Coordinates of C-alpha atoms in Angstrom, one line a residue:
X25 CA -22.8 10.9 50.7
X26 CA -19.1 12.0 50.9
X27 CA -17.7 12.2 54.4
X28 CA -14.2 12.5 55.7
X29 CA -13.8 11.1 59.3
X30 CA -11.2 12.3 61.6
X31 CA -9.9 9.0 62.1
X32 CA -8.3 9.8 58.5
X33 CA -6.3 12.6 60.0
X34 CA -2.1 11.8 60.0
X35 CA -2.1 14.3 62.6
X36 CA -5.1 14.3 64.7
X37 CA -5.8 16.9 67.9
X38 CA -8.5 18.1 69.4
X39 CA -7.9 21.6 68.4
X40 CA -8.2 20.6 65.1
X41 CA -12.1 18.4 65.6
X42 CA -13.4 21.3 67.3
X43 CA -12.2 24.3 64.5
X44 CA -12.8 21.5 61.7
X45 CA -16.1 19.6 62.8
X46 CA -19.6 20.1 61.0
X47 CA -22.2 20.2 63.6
X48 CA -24.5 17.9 61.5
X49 CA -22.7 14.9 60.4
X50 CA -19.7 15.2 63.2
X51 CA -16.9 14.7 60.9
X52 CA -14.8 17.0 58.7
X53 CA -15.9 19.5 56.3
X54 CA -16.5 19.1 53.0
X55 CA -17.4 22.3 51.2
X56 CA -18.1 24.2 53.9
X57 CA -21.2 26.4 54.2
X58 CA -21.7 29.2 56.8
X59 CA -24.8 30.6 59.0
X60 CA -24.6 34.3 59.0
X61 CA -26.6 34.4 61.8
X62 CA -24.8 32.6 64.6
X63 CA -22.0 31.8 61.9
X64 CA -21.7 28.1 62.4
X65 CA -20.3 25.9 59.8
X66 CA -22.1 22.5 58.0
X67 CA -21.0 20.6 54.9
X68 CA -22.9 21.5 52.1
X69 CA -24.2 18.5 51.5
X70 CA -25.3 17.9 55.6
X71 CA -27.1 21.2 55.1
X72 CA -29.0 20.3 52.0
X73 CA -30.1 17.1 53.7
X74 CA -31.1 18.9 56.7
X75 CA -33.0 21.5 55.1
X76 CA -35.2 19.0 53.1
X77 CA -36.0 17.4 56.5
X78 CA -37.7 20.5 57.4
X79 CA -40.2 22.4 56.6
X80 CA -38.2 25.1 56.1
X81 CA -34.7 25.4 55.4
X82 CA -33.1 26.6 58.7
X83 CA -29.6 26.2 60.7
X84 CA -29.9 23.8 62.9
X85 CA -28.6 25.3 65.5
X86 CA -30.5 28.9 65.8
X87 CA -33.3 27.9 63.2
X88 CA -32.2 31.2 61.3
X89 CA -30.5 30.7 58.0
X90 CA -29.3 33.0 55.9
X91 CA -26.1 31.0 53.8
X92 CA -22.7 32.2 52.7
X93 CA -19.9 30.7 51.7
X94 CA -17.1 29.3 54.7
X95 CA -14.9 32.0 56.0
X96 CA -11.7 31.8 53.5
X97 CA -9.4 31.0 56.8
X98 CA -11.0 28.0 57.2
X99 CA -10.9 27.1 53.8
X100 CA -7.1 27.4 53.9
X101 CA -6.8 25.4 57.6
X102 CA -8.7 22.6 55.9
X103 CA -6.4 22.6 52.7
X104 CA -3.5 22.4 54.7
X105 CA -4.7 19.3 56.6
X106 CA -3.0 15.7 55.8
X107 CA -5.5 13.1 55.3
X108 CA -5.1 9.2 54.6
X109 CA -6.9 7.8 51.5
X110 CA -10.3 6.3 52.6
X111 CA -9.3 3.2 51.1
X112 CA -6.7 2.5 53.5
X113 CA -7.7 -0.6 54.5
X114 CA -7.9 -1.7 51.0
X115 CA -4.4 -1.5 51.1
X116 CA -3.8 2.2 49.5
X117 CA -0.9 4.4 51.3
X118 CA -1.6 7.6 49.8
X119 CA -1.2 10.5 52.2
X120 CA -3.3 13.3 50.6
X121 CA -3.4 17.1 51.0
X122 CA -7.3 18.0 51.9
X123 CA -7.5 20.0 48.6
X124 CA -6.2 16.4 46.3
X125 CA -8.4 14.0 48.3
X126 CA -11.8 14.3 46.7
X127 CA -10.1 14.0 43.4
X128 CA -8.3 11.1 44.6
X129 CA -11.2 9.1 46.1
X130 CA -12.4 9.6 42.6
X131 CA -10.2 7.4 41.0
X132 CA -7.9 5.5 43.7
X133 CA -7.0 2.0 42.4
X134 CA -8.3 0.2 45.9
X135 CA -11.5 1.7 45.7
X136 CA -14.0 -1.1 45.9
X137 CA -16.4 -1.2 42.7
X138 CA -19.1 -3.7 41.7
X139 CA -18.4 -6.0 38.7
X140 CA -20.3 -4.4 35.9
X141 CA -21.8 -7.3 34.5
X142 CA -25.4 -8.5 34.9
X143 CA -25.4 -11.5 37.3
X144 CA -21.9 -10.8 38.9
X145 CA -22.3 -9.4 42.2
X146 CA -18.7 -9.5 43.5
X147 CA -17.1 -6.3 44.4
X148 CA -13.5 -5.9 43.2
X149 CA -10.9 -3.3 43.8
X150 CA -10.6 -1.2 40.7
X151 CA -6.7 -1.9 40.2
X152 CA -8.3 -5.2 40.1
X153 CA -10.7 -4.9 37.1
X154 CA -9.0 -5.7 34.1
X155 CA -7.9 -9.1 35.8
X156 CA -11.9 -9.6 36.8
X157 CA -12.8 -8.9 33.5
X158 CA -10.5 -11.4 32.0
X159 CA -12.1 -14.3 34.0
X160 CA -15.6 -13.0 35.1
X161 CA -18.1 -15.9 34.5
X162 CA -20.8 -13.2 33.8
X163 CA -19.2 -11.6 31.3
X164 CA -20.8 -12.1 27.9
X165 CA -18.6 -13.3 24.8
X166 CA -18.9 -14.1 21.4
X167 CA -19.6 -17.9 19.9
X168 CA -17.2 -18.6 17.2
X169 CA -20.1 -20.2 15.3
X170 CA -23.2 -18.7 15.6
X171 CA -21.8 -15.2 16.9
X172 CA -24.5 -15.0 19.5
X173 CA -23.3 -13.4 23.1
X174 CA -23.0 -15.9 25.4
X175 CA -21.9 -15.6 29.0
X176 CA -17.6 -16.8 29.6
X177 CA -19.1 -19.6 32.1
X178 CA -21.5 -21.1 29.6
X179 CA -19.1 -20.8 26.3
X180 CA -17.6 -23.9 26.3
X181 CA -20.5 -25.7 26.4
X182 CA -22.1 -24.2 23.6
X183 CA -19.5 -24.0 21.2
X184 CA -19.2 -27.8 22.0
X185 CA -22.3 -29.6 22.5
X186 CA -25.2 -27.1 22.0
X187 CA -24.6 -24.6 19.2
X188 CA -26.7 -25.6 15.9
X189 CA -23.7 -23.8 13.4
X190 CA -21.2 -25.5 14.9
X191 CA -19.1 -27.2 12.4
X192 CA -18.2 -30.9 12.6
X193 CA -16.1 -33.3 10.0
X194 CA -18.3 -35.2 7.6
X195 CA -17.2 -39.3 8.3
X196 CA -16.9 -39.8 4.5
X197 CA -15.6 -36.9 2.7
X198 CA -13.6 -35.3 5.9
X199 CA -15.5 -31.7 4.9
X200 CA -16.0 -29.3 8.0
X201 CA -20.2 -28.7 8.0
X202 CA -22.5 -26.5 10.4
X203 CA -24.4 -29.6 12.3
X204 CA -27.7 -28.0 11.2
X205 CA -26.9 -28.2 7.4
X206 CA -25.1 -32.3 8.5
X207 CA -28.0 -34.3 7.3
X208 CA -28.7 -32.2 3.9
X209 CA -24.7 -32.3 3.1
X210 CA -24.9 -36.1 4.0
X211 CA -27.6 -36.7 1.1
X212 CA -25.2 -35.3 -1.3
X213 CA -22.0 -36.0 0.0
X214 CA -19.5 -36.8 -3.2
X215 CA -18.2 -40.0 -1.3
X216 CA -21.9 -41.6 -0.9
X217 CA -22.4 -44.7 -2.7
X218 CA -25.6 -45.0 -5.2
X219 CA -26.5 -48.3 -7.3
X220 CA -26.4 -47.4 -10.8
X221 CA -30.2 -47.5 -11.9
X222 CA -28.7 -49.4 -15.4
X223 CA -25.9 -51.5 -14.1
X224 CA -26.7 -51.8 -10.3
X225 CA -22.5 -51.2 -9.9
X226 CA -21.3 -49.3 -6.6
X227 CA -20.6 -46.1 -7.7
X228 CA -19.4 -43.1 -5.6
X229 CA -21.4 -39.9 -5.7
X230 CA -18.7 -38.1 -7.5
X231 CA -18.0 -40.6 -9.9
X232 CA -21.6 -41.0 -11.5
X233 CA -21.5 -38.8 -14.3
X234 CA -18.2 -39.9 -15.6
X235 CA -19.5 -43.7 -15.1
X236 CA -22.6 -42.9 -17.1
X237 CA -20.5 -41.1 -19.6
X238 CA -17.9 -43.3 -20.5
X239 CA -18.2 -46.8 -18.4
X240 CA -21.9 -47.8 -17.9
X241 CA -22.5 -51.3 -20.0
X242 CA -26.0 -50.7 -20.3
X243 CA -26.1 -46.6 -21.6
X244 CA -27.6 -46.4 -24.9
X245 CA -25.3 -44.5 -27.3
X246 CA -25.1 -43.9 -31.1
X247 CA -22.3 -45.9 -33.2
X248 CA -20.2 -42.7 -34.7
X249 CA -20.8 -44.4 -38.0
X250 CA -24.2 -45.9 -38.9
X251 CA -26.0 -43.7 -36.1
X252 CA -26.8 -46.8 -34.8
X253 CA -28.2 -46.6 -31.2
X254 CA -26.8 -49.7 -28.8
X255 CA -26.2 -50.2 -25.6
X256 CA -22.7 -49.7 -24.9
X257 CA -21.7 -53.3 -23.8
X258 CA -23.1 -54.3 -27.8
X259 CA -21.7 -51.4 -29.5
X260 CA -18.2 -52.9 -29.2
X261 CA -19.1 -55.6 -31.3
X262 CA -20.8 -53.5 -33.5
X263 CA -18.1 -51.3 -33.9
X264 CA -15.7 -54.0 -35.1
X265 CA -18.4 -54.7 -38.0
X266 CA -20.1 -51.5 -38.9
X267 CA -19.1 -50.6 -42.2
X268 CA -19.8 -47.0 -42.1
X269 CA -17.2 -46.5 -39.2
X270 CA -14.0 -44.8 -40.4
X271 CA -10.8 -46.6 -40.3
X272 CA -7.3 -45.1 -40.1
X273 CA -5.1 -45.5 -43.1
X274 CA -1.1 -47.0 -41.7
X275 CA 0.2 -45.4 -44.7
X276 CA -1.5 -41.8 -45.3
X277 CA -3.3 -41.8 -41.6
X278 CA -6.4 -40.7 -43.7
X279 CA -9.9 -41.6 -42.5
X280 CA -11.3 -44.4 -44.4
X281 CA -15.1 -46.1 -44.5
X282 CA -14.8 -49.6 -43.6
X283 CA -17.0 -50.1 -46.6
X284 CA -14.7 -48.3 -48.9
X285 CA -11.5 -49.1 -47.6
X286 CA -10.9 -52.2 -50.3
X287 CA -11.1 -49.1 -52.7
X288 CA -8.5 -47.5 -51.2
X289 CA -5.5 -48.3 -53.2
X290 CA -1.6 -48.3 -53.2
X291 CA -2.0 -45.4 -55.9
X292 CA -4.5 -43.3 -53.9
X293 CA -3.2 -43.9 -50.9
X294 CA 0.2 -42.6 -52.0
X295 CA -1.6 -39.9 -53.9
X296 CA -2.8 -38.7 -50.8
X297 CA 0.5 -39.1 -49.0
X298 CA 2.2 -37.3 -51.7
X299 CA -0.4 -34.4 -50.8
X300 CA -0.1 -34.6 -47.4
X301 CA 3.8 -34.0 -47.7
X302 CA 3.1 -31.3 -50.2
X303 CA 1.1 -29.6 -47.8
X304 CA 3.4 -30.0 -44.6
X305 CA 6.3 -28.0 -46.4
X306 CA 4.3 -25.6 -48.0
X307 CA 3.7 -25.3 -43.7
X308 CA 7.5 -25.8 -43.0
X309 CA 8.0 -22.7 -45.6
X310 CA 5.5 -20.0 -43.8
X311 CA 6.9 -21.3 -40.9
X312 CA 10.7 -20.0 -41.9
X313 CA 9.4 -17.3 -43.5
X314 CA 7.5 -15.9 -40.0
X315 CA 10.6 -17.0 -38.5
X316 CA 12.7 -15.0 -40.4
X317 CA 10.2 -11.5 -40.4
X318 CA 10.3 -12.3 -36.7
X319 CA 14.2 -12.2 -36.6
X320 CA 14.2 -9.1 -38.8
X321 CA 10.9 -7.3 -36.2
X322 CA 14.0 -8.6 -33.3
X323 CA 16.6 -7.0 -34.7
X324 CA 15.3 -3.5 -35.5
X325 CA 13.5 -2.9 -32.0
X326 CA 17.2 -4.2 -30.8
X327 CA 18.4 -0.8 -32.8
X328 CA 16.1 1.3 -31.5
X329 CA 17.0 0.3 -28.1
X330 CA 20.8 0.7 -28.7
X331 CA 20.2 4.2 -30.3
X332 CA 21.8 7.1 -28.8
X333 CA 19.4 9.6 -28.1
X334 CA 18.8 12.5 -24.5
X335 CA 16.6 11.1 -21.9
X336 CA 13.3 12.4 -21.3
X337 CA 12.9 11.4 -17.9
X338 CA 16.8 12.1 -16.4
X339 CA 16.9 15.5 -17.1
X340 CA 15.7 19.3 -15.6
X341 CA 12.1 20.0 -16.2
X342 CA 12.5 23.3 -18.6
X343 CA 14.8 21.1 -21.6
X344 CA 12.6 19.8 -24.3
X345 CA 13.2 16.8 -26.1
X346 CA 12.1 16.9 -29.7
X347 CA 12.5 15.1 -33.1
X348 CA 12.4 11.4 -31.5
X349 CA 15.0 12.2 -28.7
X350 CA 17.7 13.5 -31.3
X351 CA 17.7 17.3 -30.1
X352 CA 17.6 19.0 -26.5
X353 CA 16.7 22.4 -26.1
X354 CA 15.6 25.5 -23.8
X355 CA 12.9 27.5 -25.0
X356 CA 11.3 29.6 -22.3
X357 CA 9.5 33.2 -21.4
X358 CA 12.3 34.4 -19.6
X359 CA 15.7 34.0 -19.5
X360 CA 17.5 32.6 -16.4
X361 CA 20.8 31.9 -16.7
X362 CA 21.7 28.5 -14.7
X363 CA 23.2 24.9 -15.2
X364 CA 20.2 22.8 -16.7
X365 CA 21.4 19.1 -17.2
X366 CA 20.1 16.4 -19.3
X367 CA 21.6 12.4 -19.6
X368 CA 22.0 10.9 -22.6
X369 CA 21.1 7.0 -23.3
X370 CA 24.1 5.3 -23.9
X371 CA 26.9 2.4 -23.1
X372 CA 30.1 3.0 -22.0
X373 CA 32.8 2.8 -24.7
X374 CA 30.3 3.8 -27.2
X375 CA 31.3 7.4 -29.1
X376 CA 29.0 9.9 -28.3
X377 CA 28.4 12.8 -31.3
X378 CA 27.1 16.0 -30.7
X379 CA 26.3 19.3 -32.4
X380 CA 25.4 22.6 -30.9
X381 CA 23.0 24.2 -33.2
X382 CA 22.7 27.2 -31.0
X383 CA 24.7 28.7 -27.6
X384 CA 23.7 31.7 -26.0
X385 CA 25.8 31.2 -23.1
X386 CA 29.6 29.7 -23.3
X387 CA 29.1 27.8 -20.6
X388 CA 27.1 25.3 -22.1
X389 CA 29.0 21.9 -21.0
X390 CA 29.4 18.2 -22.1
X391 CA 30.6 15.3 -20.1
X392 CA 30.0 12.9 -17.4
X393 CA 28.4 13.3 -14.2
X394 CA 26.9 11.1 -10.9
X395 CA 22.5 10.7 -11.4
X396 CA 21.8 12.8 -8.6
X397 CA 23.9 15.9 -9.9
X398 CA 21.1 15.7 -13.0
X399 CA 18.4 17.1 -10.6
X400 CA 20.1 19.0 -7.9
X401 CA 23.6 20.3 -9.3
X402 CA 26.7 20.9 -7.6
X403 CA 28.4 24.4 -7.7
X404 CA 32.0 22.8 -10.4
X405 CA 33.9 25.0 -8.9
X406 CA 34.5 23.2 -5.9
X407 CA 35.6 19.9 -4.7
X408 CA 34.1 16.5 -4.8
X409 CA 31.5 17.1 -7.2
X410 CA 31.7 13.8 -9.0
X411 CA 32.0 15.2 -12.6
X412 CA 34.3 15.8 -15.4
X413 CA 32.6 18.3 -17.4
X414 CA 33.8 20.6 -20.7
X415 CA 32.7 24.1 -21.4
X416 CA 32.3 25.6 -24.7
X417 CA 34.9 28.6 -23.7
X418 CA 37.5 25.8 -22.2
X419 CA 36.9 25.9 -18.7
X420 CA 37.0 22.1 -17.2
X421 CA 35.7 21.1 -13.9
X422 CA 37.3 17.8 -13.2
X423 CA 36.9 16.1 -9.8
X424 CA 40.0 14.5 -9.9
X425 CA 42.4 17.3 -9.9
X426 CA 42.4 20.3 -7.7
X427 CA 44.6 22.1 -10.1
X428 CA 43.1 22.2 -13.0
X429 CA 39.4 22.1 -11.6
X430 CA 37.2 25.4 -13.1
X431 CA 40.6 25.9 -15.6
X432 CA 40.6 26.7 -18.7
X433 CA 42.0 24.8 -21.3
X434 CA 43.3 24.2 -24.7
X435 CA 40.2 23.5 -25.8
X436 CA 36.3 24.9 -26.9
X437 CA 34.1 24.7 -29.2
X438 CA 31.4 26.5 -31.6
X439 CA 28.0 26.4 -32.9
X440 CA 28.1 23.5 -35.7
X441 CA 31.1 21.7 -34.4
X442 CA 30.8 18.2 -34.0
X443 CA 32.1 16.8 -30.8
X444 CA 32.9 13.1 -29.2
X445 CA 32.8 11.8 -26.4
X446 CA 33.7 8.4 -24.8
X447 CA 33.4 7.3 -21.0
X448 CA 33.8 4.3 -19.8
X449 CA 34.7 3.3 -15.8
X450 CA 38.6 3.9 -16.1
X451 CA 38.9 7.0 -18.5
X452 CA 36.7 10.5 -20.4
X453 CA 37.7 11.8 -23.3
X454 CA 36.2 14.7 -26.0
X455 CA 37.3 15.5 -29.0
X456 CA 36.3 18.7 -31.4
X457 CA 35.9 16.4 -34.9
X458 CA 36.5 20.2 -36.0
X459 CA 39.7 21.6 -34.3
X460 CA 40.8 18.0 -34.1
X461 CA 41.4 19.2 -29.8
X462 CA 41.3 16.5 -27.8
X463 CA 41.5 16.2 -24.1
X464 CA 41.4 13.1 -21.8
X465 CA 41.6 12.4 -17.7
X466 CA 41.2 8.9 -16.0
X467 CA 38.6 8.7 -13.6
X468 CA 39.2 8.9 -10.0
X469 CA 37.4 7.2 -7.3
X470 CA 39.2 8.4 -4.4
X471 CA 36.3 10.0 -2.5
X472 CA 33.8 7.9 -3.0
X473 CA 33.3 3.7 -3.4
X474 CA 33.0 2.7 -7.2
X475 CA 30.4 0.5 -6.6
X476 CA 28.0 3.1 -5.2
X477 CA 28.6 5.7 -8.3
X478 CA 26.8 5.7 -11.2
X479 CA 28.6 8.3 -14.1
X480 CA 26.2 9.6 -17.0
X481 CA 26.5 11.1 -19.9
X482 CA 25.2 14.1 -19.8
X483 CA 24.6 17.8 -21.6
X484 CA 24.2 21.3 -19.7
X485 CA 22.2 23.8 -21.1
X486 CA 22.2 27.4 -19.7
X487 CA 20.3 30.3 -21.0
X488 CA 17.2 30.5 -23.3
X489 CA 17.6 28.9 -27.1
X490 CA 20.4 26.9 -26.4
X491 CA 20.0 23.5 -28.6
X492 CA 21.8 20.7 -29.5
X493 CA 21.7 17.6 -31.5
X494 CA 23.2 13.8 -31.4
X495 CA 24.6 13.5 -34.8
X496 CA 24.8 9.7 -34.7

């Protein structure tokens, strides 16, 4: 049960006992309770306790009890009242307001709690508990090897000396093995040494196979030419007689009987030498002839790469690409009139030809521009756009030069007039193939680093049905 002592007071009178003091417990209120009767004052929780104590719940000071709640100027004296923190000598300062205190207690840091493991019995302070927890011998904690729950002060122990999974180094092979599993991995350990059964020679676990295989004297095996079955410490004599064994021929490298090889002679073997060579060039010939279909499969998928054609992933999403990337086109249910830009897969120096097969809007454009103005362009018309751009009615948008930026020039162009242009890092020119106009403007990198730009070639399409082709 909760109780508040006036020994906790900061300021402590007796004025403030006798208006404050529950009559059952002697101490300060706590959720005080008031006798209508003789309107005396308990703590809720003294009155409760009383009351069971009784046969009948009465006041315990004129037996008559009818409850209500404190009188509210009580409530506020008792609110206003500075307590310390019961905890004091626990070390906590706190100087509390009556009204924060319960909360408080609640949750104070020096409040003494029991550790909350089985078999601990200490009592900590709860600023304290983390630290317990890290070093509490009762506290139960995982074995790396068997993953049982084991308490902190018994760990050790069993992951050294007592856990059966526990793994330990085999003294042979050096392999890491539960100890349970020791004595089976020990029967089969690749490093054991058996007696051969045939030759009684020391051989390692790991080696028997390829002993019995290849090495063993006394295996049985069949002679690749008779079918002969000897052991193998008598099959190399054999071998060196057998007549049905075949022998390599120095001169053609054919594979000769013994039996027959005194047939084999200077004529046939040079027959079949003369065969083999026939055979190796007719090898060497499909072997330049692949060669030279591979060269020619090289060089064409080199000229597809190289060819100039529009891009169909740098570009705005309402241009179609058709007829193997050769044409570019707008063909949509309505008709709003904005720049729609598309690059064009090229290298520098490299003329560029194009056609417009149809405009519907002169300011359909051709030139070079910076990747990001291909998704999200610029307004030309002013400065620092990072393009050099020519319209089909003249106009120019030309980052370099203030002056002649959104001009128009002498220069244009029509539907079925073939233009070209060349870009490189230095210099832009077009030319109308037509008109035989021809303007040019070095690149400028004045407002911005060279090496972070990126110029493309690119076309701008406008309004619905506008289409061009690259001629070349």
């Amino acid at each position: 049960m909760q109780v508040l002592r006036f020994d906790q007071l900061v300021n402590r009178s007796p004025q403030i006992e006798e208006l404050c003091k529950c009559m059952i417990c002697l101490e300060i209120f706590i959720d005080p309770m008031c006798c209508e009767s003789c309107e005396n004052h308990f703590c809720q929780t003294c009155l409760t306790t009383w009351s069971q104590n009784q046969s009948a719940r009465s006041c315990p000071v004129c037996n008559k009890l009818k409850e209500k709640q404190g009188q509210r100027i009580l409530k506020n004296m008792l609110n206003d009242l500075d307590v310390y923190c019961c905890y004091k000598q626990n070390g906590c300062l706190g100087i509390l307001k009556y009204s924060e205190y319960f909360f408080h207690i609640k949750s104070c840091q020096f409040k003494q709690v029991k550790c909350e493991y089985e078999g601990c019995n200490i009592d900590i302070l709860l600023k304290d508990k983390d630290q317990h927890d890290n070093t509490c011998p009762f506290k139960l904690l995982q074995c790396k090897w068997c993953q049982q729950e084991i308490w902190r002060k018994q760990l050790e122990q069993h992951e050294l000396n007592e856990c059966l999974q526990r793994k330990v180094q085999c003294g042979k092979c050096s392999s890491e093995v539960p100890i349970l599993m020791m004595q089976n991995h020990v029967d089969t350990c690749p490093e054991n040494i058996y007696k051969c059964q045939l030759c009684l020679s020391d051989i390692k676990l790991k080696d028997l196979e390829l002993h019995n295989k290849n090495e063993c004297p006394q295996v049985i095996i069949k002679c690749s030419g008779c079918q002969e079955q000897l052991k193998r410490i008598s099959m190399i004599l054999h071998m060196q007689s057998c007549q049905f064994v075949e022998i390599e021929c120095e001169n053609c490298q054919q594979q000769i009987q013994r039996k027959d090889l005194k047939d084999h002679t200077i004529a046939k073997c040079f027959k079949t030498l003369k065969q083999i060579i026939t055979d190796q060039q007719r090898q060497i010939k499909g072997l330049f002839t692949f060669c030279e279909e591979l060269s020619q499969q090289v060089n064409l998928l080199s000229q597809l790469q190289q060819q100039i054609k529009f891009s169909k992933h740098f570009k705005h999403k309402d241009i179609e690409v058709i007829k193997d990337g050769k044409i570019a086109q707008l063909n949509l249910n309505e008709n709003k009139k904005f720049d729609r830009l598309i690059a064009i897969k090229n290298s520098k120096n490299k003329p560029i030809e194009i056609e417009f097969l149809h405009i519907s809007d002169l300011n359909v454009c051709v030139g070079i521009t910076q990747r990001q103005n291909i998704f999200n362009p610029k307004d030309y018309s002013k400065h620092n756009h990072q393009s050099y751009l020519f319209c089909a009615n003249g106009i120019v948008y030309i980052d370099e030069n203030k002056e002649e930026n959104g001009k128009k020039k002498n220069f244009g162009f029509v539907i079925g007039q073939k233009l070209e242009l060349v870009y490189n890092d230095q210099f832009v020119s077009i030319k109308n193939c037509t008109t035989q106009q021809y303007l040019k403007y070095n690149i400028s990198y004045e407002y911005f680093d060279k090496d972070d730009i990126e110029l493309y070639p690119v076309l701008c399409l406008r309004s619905n049905f506008d289409k061009a082709r690259i001629v070349n």
